[in-house]
Short mmCIF file of C-alpha atoms and ligand atoms in Angstrom, two decimals:
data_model
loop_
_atom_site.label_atom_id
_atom_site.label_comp_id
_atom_site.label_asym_id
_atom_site.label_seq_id
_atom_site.Cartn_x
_atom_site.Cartn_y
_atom_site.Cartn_z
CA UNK A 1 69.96 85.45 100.51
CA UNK A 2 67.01 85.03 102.81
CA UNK A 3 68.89 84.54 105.61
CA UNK A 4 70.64 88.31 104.76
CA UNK A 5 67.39 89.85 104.77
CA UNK A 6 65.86 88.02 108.06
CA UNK A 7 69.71 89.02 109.92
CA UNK A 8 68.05 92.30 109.15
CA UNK A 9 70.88 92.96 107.45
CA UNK A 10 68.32 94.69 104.40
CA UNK A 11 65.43 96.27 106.70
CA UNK A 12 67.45 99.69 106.79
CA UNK A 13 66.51 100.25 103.70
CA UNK A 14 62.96 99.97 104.47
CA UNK A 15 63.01 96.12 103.82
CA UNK A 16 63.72 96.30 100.15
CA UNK A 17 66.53 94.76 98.91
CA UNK A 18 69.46 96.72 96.59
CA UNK A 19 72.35 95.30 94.66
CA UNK A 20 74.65 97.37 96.89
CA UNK A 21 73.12 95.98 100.17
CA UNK A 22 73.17 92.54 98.52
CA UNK A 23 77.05 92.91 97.81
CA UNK A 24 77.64 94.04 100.78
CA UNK A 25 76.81 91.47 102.47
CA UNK A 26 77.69 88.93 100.91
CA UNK A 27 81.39 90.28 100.88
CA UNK A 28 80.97 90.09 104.53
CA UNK A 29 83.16 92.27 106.71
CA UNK A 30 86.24 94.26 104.79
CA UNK A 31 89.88 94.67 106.84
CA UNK A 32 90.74 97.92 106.42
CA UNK A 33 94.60 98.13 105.09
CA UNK A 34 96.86 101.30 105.41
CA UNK A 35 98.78 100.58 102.43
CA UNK A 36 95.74 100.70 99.67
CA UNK A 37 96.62 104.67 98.81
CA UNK A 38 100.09 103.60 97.56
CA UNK A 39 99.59 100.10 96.18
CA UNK A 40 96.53 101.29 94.37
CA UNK A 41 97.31 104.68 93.61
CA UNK A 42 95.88 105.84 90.10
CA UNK A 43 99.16 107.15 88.36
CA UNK A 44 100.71 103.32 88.98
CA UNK A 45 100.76 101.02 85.99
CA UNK A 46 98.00 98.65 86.70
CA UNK A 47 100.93 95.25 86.58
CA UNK A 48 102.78 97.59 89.19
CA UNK A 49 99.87 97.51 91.26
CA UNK A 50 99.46 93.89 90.95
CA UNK A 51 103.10 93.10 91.94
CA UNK A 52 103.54 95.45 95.19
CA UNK A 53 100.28 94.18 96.38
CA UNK A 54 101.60 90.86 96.50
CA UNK A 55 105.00 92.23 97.54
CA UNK A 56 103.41 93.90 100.90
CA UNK A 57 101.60 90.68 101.69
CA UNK A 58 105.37 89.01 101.14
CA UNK A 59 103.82 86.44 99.12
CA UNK A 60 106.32 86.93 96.27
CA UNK A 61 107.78 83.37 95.94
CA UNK A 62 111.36 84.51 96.80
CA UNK A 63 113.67 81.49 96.82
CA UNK A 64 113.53 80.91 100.92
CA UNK A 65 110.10 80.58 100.35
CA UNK A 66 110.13 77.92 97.37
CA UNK A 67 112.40 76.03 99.83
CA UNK A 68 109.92 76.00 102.49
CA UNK A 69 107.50 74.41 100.44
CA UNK A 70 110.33 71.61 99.68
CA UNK A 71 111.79 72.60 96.64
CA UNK A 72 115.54 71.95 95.78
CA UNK A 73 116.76 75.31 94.72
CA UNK A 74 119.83 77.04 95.26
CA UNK A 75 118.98 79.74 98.18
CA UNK A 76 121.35 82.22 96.79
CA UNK A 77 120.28 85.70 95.22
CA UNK A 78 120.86 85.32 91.11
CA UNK A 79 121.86 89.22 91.36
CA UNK A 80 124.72 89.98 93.73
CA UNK A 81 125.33 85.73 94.27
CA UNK A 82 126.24 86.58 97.55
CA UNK A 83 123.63 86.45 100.17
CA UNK A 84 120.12 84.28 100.54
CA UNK A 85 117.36 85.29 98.83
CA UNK A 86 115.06 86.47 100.86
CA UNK A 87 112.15 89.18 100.49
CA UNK A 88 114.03 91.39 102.84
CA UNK A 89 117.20 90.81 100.91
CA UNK A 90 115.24 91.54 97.35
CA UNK A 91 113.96 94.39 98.59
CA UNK A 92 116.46 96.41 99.24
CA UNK A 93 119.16 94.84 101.26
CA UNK A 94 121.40 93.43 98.31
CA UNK A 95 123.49 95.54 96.70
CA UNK A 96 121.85 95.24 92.64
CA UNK A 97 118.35 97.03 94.53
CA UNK A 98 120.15 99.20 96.47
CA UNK A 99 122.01 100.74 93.50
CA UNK A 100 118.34 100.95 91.60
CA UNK A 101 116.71 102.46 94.85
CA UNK A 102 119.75 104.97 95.38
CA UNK A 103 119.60 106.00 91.44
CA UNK A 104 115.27 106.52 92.03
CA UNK A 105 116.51 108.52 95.18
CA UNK A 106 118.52 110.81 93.10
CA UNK A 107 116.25 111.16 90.44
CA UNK A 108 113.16 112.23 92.44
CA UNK A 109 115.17 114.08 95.05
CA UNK A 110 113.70 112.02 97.90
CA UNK A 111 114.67 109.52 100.47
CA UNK A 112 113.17 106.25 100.13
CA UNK A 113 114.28 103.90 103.11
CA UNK A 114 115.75 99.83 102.48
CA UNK A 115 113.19 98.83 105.24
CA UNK A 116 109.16 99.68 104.87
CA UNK A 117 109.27 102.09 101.70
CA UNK A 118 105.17 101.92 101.75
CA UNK A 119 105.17 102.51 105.01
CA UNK A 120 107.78 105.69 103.95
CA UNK A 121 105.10 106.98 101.55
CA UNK A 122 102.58 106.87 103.78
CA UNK A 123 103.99 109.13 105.88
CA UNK A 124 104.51 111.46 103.07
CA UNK A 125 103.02 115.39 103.74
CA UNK A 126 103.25 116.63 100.67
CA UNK A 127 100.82 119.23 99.65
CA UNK A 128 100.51 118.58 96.17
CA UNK A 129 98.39 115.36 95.52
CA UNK A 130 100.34 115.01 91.94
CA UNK A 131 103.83 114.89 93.94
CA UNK A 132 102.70 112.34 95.91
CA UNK A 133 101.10 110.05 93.24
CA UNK A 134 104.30 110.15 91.48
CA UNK A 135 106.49 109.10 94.25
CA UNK A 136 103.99 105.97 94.43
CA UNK A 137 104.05 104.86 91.37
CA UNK A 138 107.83 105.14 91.42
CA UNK A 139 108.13 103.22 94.31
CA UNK A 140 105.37 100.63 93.05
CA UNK A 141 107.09 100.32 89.85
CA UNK A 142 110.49 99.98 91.43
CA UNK A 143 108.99 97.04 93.34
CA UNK A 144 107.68 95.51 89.91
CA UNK A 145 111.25 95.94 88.23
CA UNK A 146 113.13 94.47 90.72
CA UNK A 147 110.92 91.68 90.84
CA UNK A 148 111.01 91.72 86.86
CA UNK A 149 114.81 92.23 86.65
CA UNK A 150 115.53 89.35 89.38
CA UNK A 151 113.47 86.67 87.06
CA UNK A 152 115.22 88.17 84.11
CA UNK A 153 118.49 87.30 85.77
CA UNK A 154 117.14 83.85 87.23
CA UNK A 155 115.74 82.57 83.72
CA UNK A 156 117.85 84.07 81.09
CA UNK A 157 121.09 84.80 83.21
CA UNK A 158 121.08 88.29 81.99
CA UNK A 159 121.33 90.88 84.78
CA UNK A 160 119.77 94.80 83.73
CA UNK A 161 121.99 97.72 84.67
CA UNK A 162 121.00 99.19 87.42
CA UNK A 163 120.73 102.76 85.00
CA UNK A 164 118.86 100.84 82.72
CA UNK A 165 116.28 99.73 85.05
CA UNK A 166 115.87 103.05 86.38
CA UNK A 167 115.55 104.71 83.00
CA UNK A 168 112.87 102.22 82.16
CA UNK A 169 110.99 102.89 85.23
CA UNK A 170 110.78 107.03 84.60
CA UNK A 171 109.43 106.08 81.58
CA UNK A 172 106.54 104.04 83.03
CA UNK A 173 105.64 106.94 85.52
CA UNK A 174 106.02 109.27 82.97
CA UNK A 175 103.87 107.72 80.33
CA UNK A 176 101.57 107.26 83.24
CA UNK A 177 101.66 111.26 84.32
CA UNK A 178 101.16 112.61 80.89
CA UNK A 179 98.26 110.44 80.41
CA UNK A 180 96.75 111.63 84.12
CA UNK A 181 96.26 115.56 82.44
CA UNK A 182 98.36 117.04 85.12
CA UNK A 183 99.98 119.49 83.00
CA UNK A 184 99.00 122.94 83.98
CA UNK A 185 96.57 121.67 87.08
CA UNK A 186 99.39 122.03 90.12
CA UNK A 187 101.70 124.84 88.50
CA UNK A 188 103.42 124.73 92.35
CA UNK A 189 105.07 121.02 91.30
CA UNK A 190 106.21 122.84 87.97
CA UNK A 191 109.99 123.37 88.99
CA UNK A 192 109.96 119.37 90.59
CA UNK A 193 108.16 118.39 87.09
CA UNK A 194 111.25 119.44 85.16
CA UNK A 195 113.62 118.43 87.50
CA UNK A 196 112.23 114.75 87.46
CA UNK A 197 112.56 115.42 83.50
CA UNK A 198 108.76 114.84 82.59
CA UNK A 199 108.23 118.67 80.92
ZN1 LIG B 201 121.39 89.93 96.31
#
């Protein structure tokens, strides 16, 4: 701690030391990462969050990856038994997360992409801040339930329906968005609101 203060790290504040300044550096220097909007959006369910952080550092531990580290699994994916799996393939090249992203597509009347969808979001202009926050924490949830549904299917050889799996994700986001106030506050997203089936 002294050697934070002699760095000069504290004299901006007139030499006296603060919890913030303190924090700060002892945290050191932050890496600023584009992706913190979506992953940490408020409307997301906080194990959502969890989940698609660790799904845009690709640390999920995806079979290829348990095999690097010299386990004997079988490399195949449990859901379409077809291809490796791979995070790429998980998310959304095989056909099980495809179906589940393509039923989310028609339910929010968007276009999510198979490759980068937080990079898709992102690059969302929508005006209305309560659009976009649901379109995260659709596409953060997603993330979670295909995770969810593919360990579901690995441990107790049960695989969801894709409908299912979407049904249980508008309820997430919706539980989510009527607990957030919104009703009434953007009365532009009122039409999309009943669309999506949360009025
Ligand atoms: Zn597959």
């Amino acid at each position: 701690m002294k050697s934070g203060f002699v760095q000069d790290q504290w004299s901006m504040n007139g030499g006296r030391y603060t919890t913030v300044s303190g924090y700060e550096w002892l945290m050191g220097t932050q890496i600023q990462v584009p992706w913190v909007p979506v992953v940490w959006n408020r409307l997301n369910v906080p194990k959502h969050s969890f989940i698609a952080w660790v799904y845009v550092e690709q640390r999920l531990l995806t079979k290829d990856r348990l095999c690097k580290f010299g386990m004997a699994v079988p490399t195949e994916c449990d859901m379409c038994m077809v291809h490796p799996e791979t995070h790429a393939h998980l998310f959304f090249e095989c056909s099980y997360s495809r179906a589940c992203l393509d039923r989310v597509n028609e339910w929010l009347g968007v276009r999510i992409p198979v490759c980068e969808p937080i990079q898709w979001c992102l690059q969302l202009r929508y005006k209305s801040l309560m659009k976009k926050q649901v379109v995260f924490a659709a596409v953060c949830g997603l993330v979670y339930l295909i995770w969810w549904a593919r360990n579901k299917c690995r441990l107790e050889k049960v695989l969801t329906h894709p409908a299912i799996l979407t049904q249980e994700l508008q309820k997430h986001v919706q539980i989510r968005y009527q607990n957030q106030h919104w009703r009434g506050k953007d009365q532009r997203q009122g039409s999309w609101i009943t669309q999506i089936g949360f009025s």
